[in-house]
Coordinates of C-alpha atoms in Angstrom, one line a residue:
M1 CA 30.7 22.3 26.4
T2 CA 32.4 25.9 25.1
N3 CA 29.5 28.7 24.8
D4 CA 29.6 29.9 21.2
S5 CA 31.8 33.0 21.8
E6 CA 34.9 30.5 22.4
N7 CA 33.4 28.0 20.0
V8 CA 34.0 31.5 16.8
N9 CA 36.9 32.1 18.6
L10 CA 38.4 28.9 17.7
T11 CA 37.1 28.6 14.5
T12 CA 37.6 31.6 12.6
E13 CA 40.2 30.3 10.9
Q14 CA 38.3 26.7 9.8
W15 CA 34.9 28.8 9.3
S16 CA 36.8 31.2 7.1
N17 CA 38.4 28.2 5.2
V18 CA 35.3 26.5 4.6
L19 CA 34.2 29.7 2.9
V20 CA 37.1 30.2 0.6
E21 CA 37.0 26.2 0.0
A22 CA 33.1 26.0 -1.0
L23 CA 33.0 29.0 -3.5
P24 CA 34.1 27.5 -6.4
Y25 CA 31.2 24.4 -5.9
F26 CA 29.0 28.0 -5.3
K27 CA 29.6 29.4 -9.0
N28 CA 30.4 25.7 -10.4
W29 CA 26.8 24.8 -9.2
C30 CA 24.8 27.7 -10.0
G31 CA 21.9 27.2 -13.0
K32 CA 23.2 22.7 -12.9
V33 CA 19.5 20.7 -11.7
V34 CA 20.9 18.4 -9.3
V35 CA 18.3 16.1 -8.2
V36 CA 17.7 13.9 -5.0
K37 CA 16.1 11.5 -3.7
Y38 CA 15.1 11.8 -0.4
G39 CA 14.9 8.7 2.0
G40 CA 15.7 6.4 5.8
N41 CA 17.1 7.7 8.7
A42 CA 17.2 11.3 7.2
M43 CA 13.4 10.7 6.3
L44 CA 12.6 9.1 10.1
N45 CA 14.3 11.7 12.6
E46 CA 12.9 15.3 12.8
E47 CA 16.3 16.4 13.8
L48 CA 17.8 15.4 10.5
K49 CA 14.8 15.6 8.1
Q50 CA 14.9 19.8 9.3
A51 CA 18.9 19.6 8.8
V52 CA 18.5 17.9 4.6
M53 CA 15.4 20.7 4.9
E54 CA 17.4 23.7 5.7
D55 CA 20.7 22.2 3.4
I56 CA 17.7 21.9 0.3
V57 CA 17.3 25.7 0.8
L58 CA 20.3 26.7 0.7
L59 CA 21.0 25.0 -2.4
S60 CA 18.3 26.6 -4.4
T61 CA 18.5 29.7 -2.7
I62 CA 21.7 30.1 -4.8
G63 CA 20.9 29.2 -7.8
I64 CA 21.5 26.0 -8.2
K65 CA 18.0 24.2 -9.4
V66 CA 17.1 21.2 -7.2
V67 CA 14.1 19.1 -7.5
L68 CA 13.6 16.6 -4.0
V69 CA 11.7 13.3 -5.1
H70 CA 10.8 10.8 -2.2
G71 CA 9.5 7.7 0.1
G72 CA 8.0 7.0 1.9
G73 CA 7.7 3.3 3.3
P74 CA 7.3 4.3 6.8
E75 CA 4.8 6.3 6.8
I76 CA 2.7 4.3 5.0
N77 CA 3.2 1.1 7.2
H78 CA 2.9 3.3 10.7
M79 CA -1.0 3.8 8.6
L80 CA -1.9 0.6 7.5
E81 CA -1.8 -1.0 10.9
R82 CA -4.0 1.7 12.5
V83 CA -6.4 0.5 10.2
G84 CA -6.1 -2.6 10.8
K85 CA -4.8 -3.3 7.6
E86 CA -1.6 -6.7 6.9
S87 CA 0.8 -5.8 4.7
K88 CA 1.6 -8.5 2.2
F89 CA 5.1 -9.0 0.9
V90 CA 5.8 -11.4 -2.4
D91 CA 9.7 -11.6 -3.1
G92 CA 10.6 -9.2 -0.6
L93 CA 8.0 -6.2 -2.3
R94 CA 4.9 -4.8 -1.3
Y95 CA 1.8 -6.3 -2.8
T96 CA -0.3 -3.3 -3.7
D97 CA -4.2 -3.7 -4.7
A98 CA -6.5 -1.0 -4.6
E99 CA -7.2 -0.2 -0.8
T100 CA -3.8 -0.4 0.8
M101 CA -3.5 2.1 -2.6
E102 CA -5.9 4.8 -1.8
I103 CA -3.2 4.5 1.7
V104 CA -0.3 5.0 -0.5
Q105 CA -1.8 8.1 -2.6
M106 CA -3.0 9.7 1.0
V107 CA 0.4 9.0 2.7
L108 CA 2.5 9.9 0.4
T109 CA 0.9 12.6 -2.3
G110 CA -1.5 14.0 1.1
K111 CA 0.9 13.4 3.0
L112 CA 4.6 13.1 4.0
N113 CA 4.7 15.4 0.0
K114 CA 2.9 18.0 1.8
D115 CA 4.9 18.5 5.4
I116 CA 8.7 18.6 3.5
V117 CA 7.2 21.4 1.9
G118 CA 5.4 23.0 4.4
I119 CA 8.8 22.8 6.2
L120 CA 11.1 24.2 2.8
L121 CA 9.1 27.4 3.1
Q122 CA 9.6 27.8 6.7
K123 CA 13.5 27.5 5.7
G124 CA 12.5 30.2 3.4
G125 CA 11.6 27.9 0.0
K126 CA 9.7 28.5 -2.9
A127 CA 8.3 24.8 -2.5
V128 CA 5.7 23.5 -4.9
G129 CA 5.0 19.5 -3.9
L130 CA 3.8 17.0 -7.5
S131 CA 3.2 13.9 -7.2
G132 CA 3.7 11.8 -10.7
V133 CA 0.1 12.0 -11.4
D134 CA 0.1 16.0 -11.9
S135 CA 0.8 17.1 -16.0
G136 CA 1.6 13.3 -16.2
L137 CA 4.5 14.1 -14.5
I138 CA 5.2 10.4 -14.4
R139 CA 3.7 7.1 -16.2
A140 CA 3.5 3.3 -15.5
K141 CA 2.9 0.4 -16.2
K142 CA 1.7 -2.9 -14.1
T143 CA 5.3 -4.9 -13.4
D144 CA 5.7 -8.5 -15.1
K145 CA 5.3 -9.7 -11.6
D146 CA 2.0 -9.7 -10.1
L147 CA 2.5 -7.1 -6.8
G148 CA -1.1 -5.5 -8.1
F149 CA -0.7 -1.7 -8.5
V150 CA 2.5 -1.7 -8.1
G151 CA 3.9 0.0 -11.6
E152 CA 7.8 -0.1 -13.5
V153 CA 7.6 3.5 -15.3
T154 CA 7.6 4.2 -19.0
D155 CA 7.4 7.3 -19.4
I156 CA 8.9 11.0 -18.3
N157 CA 7.1 14.6 -18.9
P158 CA 10.2 16.6 -16.9
E159 CA 7.6 19.5 -18.8
I160 CA 5.8 21.2 -14.6
V161 CA 9.2 20.4 -13.0
T162 CA 11.2 22.2 -16.0
S163 CA 9.1 25.4 -15.6
L164 CA 9.0 25.6 -11.7
L165 CA 12.9 25.7 -11.6
D166 CA 12.4 28.3 -13.9
K167 CA 10.2 30.1 -11.9
G168 CA 13.0 29.7 -8.2
F169 CA 10.7 26.8 -6.9
I170 CA 11.5 23.6 -5.9
P171 CA 9.5 20.6 -6.7
V172 CA 9.1 17.7 -4.6
I173 CA 8.0 14.8 -6.2
S174 CA 6.2 12.0 -4.3
T175 CA 6.0 8.0 -6.7
V176 CA 2.6 7.6 -7.4
A177 CA 2.1 7.3 -10.7
L178 CA -0.5 7.5 -13.5
G179 CA -1.2 4.8 -16.1
E180 CA -0.2 5.5 -19.2
Q181 CA -2.4 6.5 -22.5
G182 CA -6.5 4.4 -21.8
D183 CA -5.8 3.0 -17.9
S184 CA -6.6 5.3 -15.1
A185 CA -4.7 3.6 -12.5
R186 CA -2.6 5.3 -10.1
Y187 CA 0.9 3.0 -9.8
N188 CA 2.8 2.6 -7.0
I189 CA 6.5 3.7 -8.1
N190 CA 10.0 2.3 -6.2
A191 CA 11.0 5.8 -5.5
D192 CA 15.0 5.4 -6.9
T193 CA 14.3 4.7 -10.2
A194 CA 11.8 6.8 -10.2
A195 CA 13.8 9.6 -9.3
A196 CA 16.8 7.7 -11.9
K197 CA 14.6 8.0 -14.7
I198 CA 13.5 12.0 -13.8
A199 CA 17.4 13.1 -13.2
V200 CA 18.0 11.6 -16.8
A201 CA 14.7 13.0 -18.1
L202 CA 15.4 16.8 -16.3
K203 CA 19.7 16.0 -18.1
A204 CA 20.8 16.6 -14.4
E205 CA 24.3 17.1 -13.2
K206 CA 23.7 15.5 -10.4
F207 CA 21.5 12.9 -9.8
V208 CA 22.0 11.9 -4.9
Q209 CA 20.2 9.5 -3.2
L210 CA 20.3 10.1 0.4
T211 CA 20.3 7.3 2.4
N212 CA 21.3 5.1 6.1
V213 CA 24.5 3.7 5.1
P214 CA 27.8 5.8 4.8
G215 CA 28.2 4.5 0.3
V216 CA 29.3 1.4 -0.2
L217 CA 31.8 -0.6 1.4
R218 CA 34.4 -3.0 0.9
N219 CA 33.1 -4.3 5.3
I220 CA 30.1 -4.2 5.2
D221 CA 31.0 -3.5 9.1
D222 CA 33.7 -1.7 8.3
P223 CA 32.9 2.0 7.8
S224 CA 36.3 3.1 7.5
T225 CA 36.6 0.9 4.2
L226 CA 34.1 3.4 2.2
I227 CA 35.0 2.9 -1.3
K228 CA 34.5 7.4 -2.6
R229 CA 34.9 6.7 -5.7
I230 CA 34.2 4.2 -8.6
E231 CA 33.9 4.1 -11.6
K232 CA 30.5 3.2 -14.0
T233 CA 33.6 0.3 -15.6
A234 CA 33.6 -1.2 -12.5
L235 CA 30.3 -2.6 -11.1
G236 CA 30.4 -5.9 -12.4
S237 CA 33.3 -6.8 -10.5
L238 CA 32.2 -5.7 -7.2
K239 CA 28.8 -7.1 -7.3
A240 CA 30.8 -10.9 -8.3
T241 CA 32.6 -9.8 -5.6
G242 CA 30.2 -9.8 -3.0
I243 CA 31.2 -5.9 -2.0
I244 CA 27.5 -4.7 -3.8
A245 CA 25.2 -7.6 -2.4
G246 CA 22.0 -7.2 -1.1
G247 CA 20.1 -4.3 -0.3
M248 CA 22.8 -1.8 -1.7
I249 CA 22.2 -4.1 -5.1
P250 CA 19.2 -1.7 -6.0
K251 CA 20.6 1.7 -5.2
I252 CA 23.5 1.2 -7.7
D253 CA 21.3 0.0 -9.9
C254 CA 19.4 3.3 -10.4
C255 CA 22.7 5.3 -10.2
L256 CA 23.5 2.6 -14.0
T257 CA 20.3 4.0 -14.5
A258 CA 21.0 8.2 -14.2
L259 CA 25.0 7.7 -16.0
E260 CA 22.9 5.3 -18.5
G261 CA 21.1 8.1 -19.7
G262 CA 23.9 10.8 -19.9
V263 CA 24.1 13.0 -15.9
P264 CA 27.7 12.3 -15.9
R265 CA 28.1 11.9 -11.9
T266 CA 26.0 9.7 -8.7
H267 CA 26.1 10.2 -5.0
I268 CA 24.7 7.2 -2.3
I269 CA 25.6 9.7 0.6
D270 CA 24.8 9.0 4.0
G271 CA 21.3 11.0 5.5
R272 CA 22.3 10.0 8.9
V273 CA 25.1 12.7 9.3
P274 CA 23.8 16.2 9.3
H275 CA 24.3 18.3 6.3
S276 CA 25.5 16.2 4.7
L277 CA 24.0 16.6 1.1
L278 CA 26.2 20.8 2.2
I279 CA 29.6 17.8 2.7
E280 CA 28.9 16.4 -1.0
M281 CA 28.5 19.8 -2.8
F282 CA 31.0 21.7 -1.4
S283 CA 33.6 20.2 0.0
D284 CA 37.0 19.6 -1.2
R285 CA 36.9 15.5 0.4
G286 CA 32.8 14.4 0.1
I287 CA 31.0 12.5 1.6
G288 CA 29.9 9.1 0.5
T289 CA 30.7 7.3 -2.5
M290 CA 30.5 8.5 -6.1
I291 CA 29.7 6.5 -9.1
Y292 CA 30.6 8.1 -12.2

């Protein structure tokens, strides 16, 4: 390995080129709303988690209005195992009975949400933790399938998020939702779907999903076949030919929800790459797949 002085000497020109390339992007994104869905390996790996939080704080520091929406499936599974609660799935979706819903709410809003806020504060950011219950941010109803307290979003009230953004805070949102008017229940909401609908309600300029895949690949076993840009009109044919399949379908559908709601750019990027968010935001080459 080279020492720090050697590394600086070798990369001085490269670093200056990076900064010069990034400057127009700093100006372009200042004051714009960017919604980031945080999940996948970037959430499980502590080193990657720290890198993501550094990225978020940097974006906020230069004036970008960042909203961070997070899931927490693995943490929920771990807690259910600890209390001896067996997980039940229906067509691949978690069945959430009343006891499981209590654990979901405890893990998402009481632990993960505050852990993320704490790291952002340690990195020098201003962050506030919210759930979909706060100020009626996310309203939901039971899904058509019999999944217990699993809901689908019926309304987003972004007032509290807008207020925090205007004051320079980073809203960190866990996707436990409040029932519709007259329904006092809490619902477990798919975080990708909720993030897309929050992006629409905030009139965001960009919606980013941090995942554990490189993006959309023509050959799932070959990262070099990454498709960097996909126009919305091409999504149907890519699904028909099987290029978009399996777990990529719901990610693409969330991008489509955001696009059809008026968000100009959506991205699926690899959260396993340190600082992938900065690469996407501030470089000409970007990273992952953009659906526009």
